[in-house]
Coordinates of C-alpha atoms in Angstrom, one line a residue:
X1 CA 61.5 -6.3 -14.1
X2 CA 63.7 -7.6 -16.9
X3 CA 64.2 -11.4 -16.5
X4 CA 67.7 -11.3 -18.0
X5 CA 70.1 -9.0 -19.7
X6 CA 71.5 -9.3 -23.2
X7 CA 75.1 -9.2 -24.3
X8 CA 76.4 -6.3 -26.4
X9 CA 75.6 -8.3 -29.6
X10 CA 71.9 -8.5 -28.8
X11 CA 71.2 -5.6 -26.3
X12 CA 68.7 -2.9 -27.3
X13 CA 69.6 0.6 -26.2
X14 CA 67.4 3.7 -26.3
X15 CA 69.3 7.1 -26.5
X16 CA 67.1 10.0 -25.3
X17 CA 68.8 13.3 -26.2
X18 CA 67.3 16.5 -27.7
X19 CA 70.7 17.7 -29.1
X20 CA 70.9 16.4 -32.6
X21 CA 74.7 16.3 -32.8
X22 CA 75.1 14.6 -29.4
X23 CA 72.3 12.1 -30.2
X24 CA 73.7 11.1 -33.6
X25 CA 77.2 10.8 -32.3
X26 CA 76.2 8.6 -29.4
X27 CA 74.0 6.4 -31.5
X28 CA 76.7 5.9 -34.2
X29 CA 79.3 5.1 -31.6
X30 CA 77.1 2.5 -29.8
X31 CA 76.0 0.9 -33.1
X32 CA 79.7 0.5 -34.1
X33 CA 80.2 -1.4 -30.8
X34 CA 77.5 -3.9 -31.7
X35 CA 74.5 -2.6 -29.9
X36 CA 71.1 -2.2 -31.4
X37 CA 70.3 1.5 -30.9
X38 CA 67.2 3.6 -31.3
X39 CA 66.9 7.4 -30.8
X40 CA 64.4 9.5 -29.1
X41 CA 64.4 13.3 -29.2
X42 CA 62.3 14.1 -26.1
X43 CA 60.9 12.5 -23.0
X44 CA 57.4 11.9 -24.3
X45 CA 58.5 10.0 -27.4
X46 CA 60.9 8.0 -25.3
X47 CA 58.1 7.1 -22.8
X48 CA 55.7 6.1 -25.7
X49 CA 58.4 3.8 -27.1
X50 CA 59.3 2.3 -23.7
X51 CA 55.7 1.3 -23.0
X52 CA 55.6 -0.6 -26.3
X53 CA 59.1 -2.0 -26.6
X54 CA 61.7 -3.7 -24.4
X55 CA 65.2 -2.2 -24.0
X56 CA 68.0 -3.4 -21.8
X57 CA 69.5 0.1 -21.3
X58 CA 68.5 3.7 -21.7
X59 CA 71.0 6.5 -22.2
X60 CA 69.0 9.4 -20.7
X61 CA 69.7 13.1 -20.8
X62 CA 68.4 15.1 -17.9
X63 CA 67.4 18.3 -19.7
X64 CA 64.7 17.3 -22.1
X65 CA 61.7 19.2 -23.5
X66 CA 58.4 18.1 -22.1
X67 CA 59.0 15.2 -19.7
X68 CA 62.5 15.8 -18.4
X69 CA 65.0 13.0 -17.7
X70 CA 64.4 12.8 -13.9
X71 CA 60.6 12.5 -14.4
X72 CA 61.0 9.9 -17.1
X73 CA 63.4 7.9 -14.8
X74 CA 60.7 8.0 -12.2
X75 CA 58.1 6.8 -14.7
X76 CA 60.3 3.9 -15.7
X77 CA 59.8 2.3 -12.3
X78 CA 56.1 1.8 -13.3
X79 CA 57.1 -0.7 -16.0
X80 CA 57.2 -4.4 -15.5
X81 CA 60.2 -4.5 -17.8
X82 CA 62.6 -2.0 -16.2
X83 CA 65.7 -1.1 -18.3
X84 CA 69.0 0.0 -16.8
X85 CA 69.5 3.7 -17.0
X86 CA 72.7 5.6 -17.7
X87 CA 71.8 9.3 -16.9
X88 CA 73.9 12.0 -18.6
X89 CA 73.8 15.6 -17.5
X90 CA 75.9 18.8 -17.4
X91 CA 74.8 19.2 -13.8
X92 CA 77.8 17.9 -11.8
X93 CA 77.2 18.7 -8.1
X94 CA 76.9 15.9 -5.6
X95 CA 73.3 16.8 -5.0
X96 CA 72.5 16.4 -8.7
X97 CA 74.2 13.0 -8.8
X98 CA 72.4 11.8 -5.7
X99 CA 69.1 13.0 -7.1
X100 CA 69.7 11.1 -10.3
X101 CA 70.4 7.9 -8.4
X102 CA 67.4 8.4 -6.1
X103 CA 64.9 8.6 -9.0
X104 CA 66.3 5.3 -10.4
X105 CA 69.4 5.9 -12.5
X106 CA 72.0 3.0 -12.4
X107 CA 74.9 5.3 -13.3
X108 CA 75.4 9.0 -13.8
X109 CA 77.8 10.5 -16.4
X110 CA 78.7 14.2 -16.5
X111 CA 78.7 16.2 -19.7
X112 CA 80.9 16.8 -21.6
X113 CA 82.0 13.1 -21.7
X114 CA 84.2 11.0 -23.9
X115 CA 82.5 8.6 -26.2
X116 CA 84.8 5.8 -25.1
X117 CA 83.8 6.3 -21.5
X118 CA 80.1 6.3 -22.4
X119 CA 80.5 3.0 -24.3
X120 CA 82.6 1.5 -21.4
X121 CA 79.9 2.4 -18.9
X122 CA 77.1 0.9 -21.0
X123 CA 79.1 -2.3 -21.4
X124 CA 79.9 -2.4 -17.7
X125 CA 76.2 -1.9 -16.7
X126 CA 75.1 -4.8 -19.0
X127 CA 78.0 -7.0 -17.9
X128 CA 77.2 -6.6 -14.2
X129 CA 73.6 -7.6 -14.9
X130 CA 74.2 -10.8 -16.8
X131 CA 72.0 -13.6 -15.3
X132 CA 73.8 -16.0 -12.9
X133 CA 73.0 -19.6 -12.1
X134 CA 70.5 -19.9 -9.2
X135 CA 71.6 -21.8 -6.1
X136 CA 68.1 -22.7 -5.0
X137 CA 64.7 -22.8 -6.6
X138 CA 63.2 -20.8 -3.8
X139 CA 64.4 -18.8 -0.8
X140 CA 62.2 -18.0 2.2
X141 CA 62.4 -15.6 5.1
X142 CA 59.4 -14.7 7.3
X143 CA 56.8 -13.4 4.8
X144 CA 59.2 -13.2 1.9
X145 CA 59.7 -15.7 -0.9
X146 CA 62.3 -15.3 -3.6
X147 CA 62.4 -17.4 -6.8
X148 CA 65.9 -17.0 -8.4
X149 CA 65.2 -18.9 -11.6
X150 CA 62.1 -16.8 -12.2
X151 CA 63.7 -13.4 -11.1
X152 CA 60.7 -12.6 -8.9
X153 CA 60.0 -12.2 -5.2
X154 CA 56.8 -12.1 -3.2
X155 CA 55.7 -10.7 0.2
X156 CA 52.7 -12.3 1.8
X157 CA 52.0 -14.0 -1.5
X158 CA 51.9 -10.7 -3.5
X159 CA 54.6 -10.2 -6.1
X160 CA 57.0 -7.3 -5.5
X161 CA 57.9 -4.9 -8.2
X162 CA 61.7 -4.9 -7.9
X163 CA 64.3 -3.3 -10.1
X164 CA 67.1 -5.6 -11.2
X165 CA 69.5 -4.3 -8.5
X166 CA 66.8 -4.5 -5.8
X167 CA 66.2 -8.1 -6.8
X168 CA 69.9 -8.9 -6.8
X169 CA 70.4 -7.3 -3.4
X170 CA 67.5 -9.2 -1.9
X171 CA 68.8 -12.5 -3.4
X172 CA 72.2 -11.9 -1.9
X173 CA 70.8 -11.0 1.5
X174 CA 68.5 -14.0 1.6
X175 CA 71.3 -16.3 0.5
X176 CA 73.5 -15.1 3.4
X177 CA 71.2 -14.3 6.4
X178 CA 72.9 -12.7 9.4
X179 CA 76.0 -11.8 7.5
X180 CA 77.1 -8.1 7.7
X181 CA 77.9 -6.5 4.3
X182 CA 79.8 -3.3 4.0
X183 CA 78.9 -0.8 1.3
X184 CA 82.1 -1.7 -0.6
X185 CA 81.3 -5.4 -0.5
X186 CA 77.8 -4.8 -1.8
X187 CA 79.2 -2.7 -4.6
X188 CA 81.6 -5.5 -5.6
X189 CA 78.9 -8.1 -5.5
X190 CA 76.0 -6.2 -7.2
X191 CA 77.6 -3.4 -9.2
X192 CA 80.9 -5.2 -9.9
X193 CA 84.6 -4.5 -9.2
X194 CA 84.7 -2.1 -12.2
X195 CA 81.9 0.1 -10.9
X196 CA 83.0 3.8 -11.3
X197 CA 79.8 5.5 -10.0
X198 CA 78.9 7.0 -6.7
X199 CA 78.9 4.6 -3.7
X200 CA 75.9 6.4 -2.2
X201 CA 73.8 4.4 -4.7
X202 CA 74.0 1.5 -2.2
X203 CA 72.1 3.5 0.4
X204 CA 69.5 4.6 -2.1
X205 CA 68.8 1.0 -3.2
X206 CA 68.7 -0.2 0.4
X207 CA 66.1 2.4 1.2
X208 CA 64.0 1.4 -1.9
X209 CA 64.2 -2.3 -0.9
X210 CA 63.1 -1.6 2.6
X211 CA 60.1 0.2 1.3
X212 CA 59.0 -3.0 -0.4
X213 CA 59.9 -5.7 2.2
X214 CA 59.5 -4.0 5.6
X215 CA 56.2 -3.4 7.4
X216 CA 57.7 -0.1 8.7
X217 CA 60.6 1.0 6.5
X218 CA 61.6 3.7 9.0
X219 CA 62.1 1.0 11.6
X220 CA 63.3 -2.0 9.6
X221 CA 63.4 -5.5 11.2
X222 CA 64.6 -7.6 8.2
X223 CA 67.2 -5.4 6.6
X224 CA 69.0 -3.5 9.4
X225 CA 71.9 -1.1 9.6
X226 CA 74.9 -2.2 11.6
X227 CA 76.4 1.1 12.5
X228 CA 80.0 1.5 11.5
X229 CA 80.0 -1.8 9.5
X230 CA 77.1 -1.9 6.9
X231 CA 73.9 -3.9 6.5
X232 CA 72.6 -7.2 7.8
X233 CA 69.6 -9.2 6.7
X234 CA 67.8 -11.3 9.3

């Protein structure tokens, strides 16, 4: 998991797009906004680069030759340094958007899109994931330990592989045990008030987090659903 997120002046972005015109246009626009941008023409070349280099954000097309965008997004979860993912696709049904979020995308943008909107979404994703000052050096709950300053968490002494949002969710929950959070409140706290994506991403990330912190994710005891209200930890 990435320890911190860079500002636009230092952030490294990877644009994965097989259409030469779209790729060149997106890369040029992002570079003009101050990002360091590298291109990839297919899923395999992107994966080879992501294994060697660190990026804060990946602009990822779904329809790619070889490894498609959905499969590449799944593979990204294997990395210790997990970048943010802005998935772009001409597929615009709710099922397609939910699938993109379920495989690990942080936001989903429908083609054709405006360049200004793409740049704004990239900036919003990076801004929402700026590191914050830790309140405590360590938080404990049952078999979980979370170290805010180190951006890591353990269960029964074994370090958990958490995505940036999973870590921020767990940190928020452990800082406020017993509090019930609505989906809207979690979006505001974790994704930011300017989030313009699908609110179902909260449910997706809750499910992923349960898979890592619960003995039986289908019957959670730490992170529970309060029907009609939201989620409670503890």
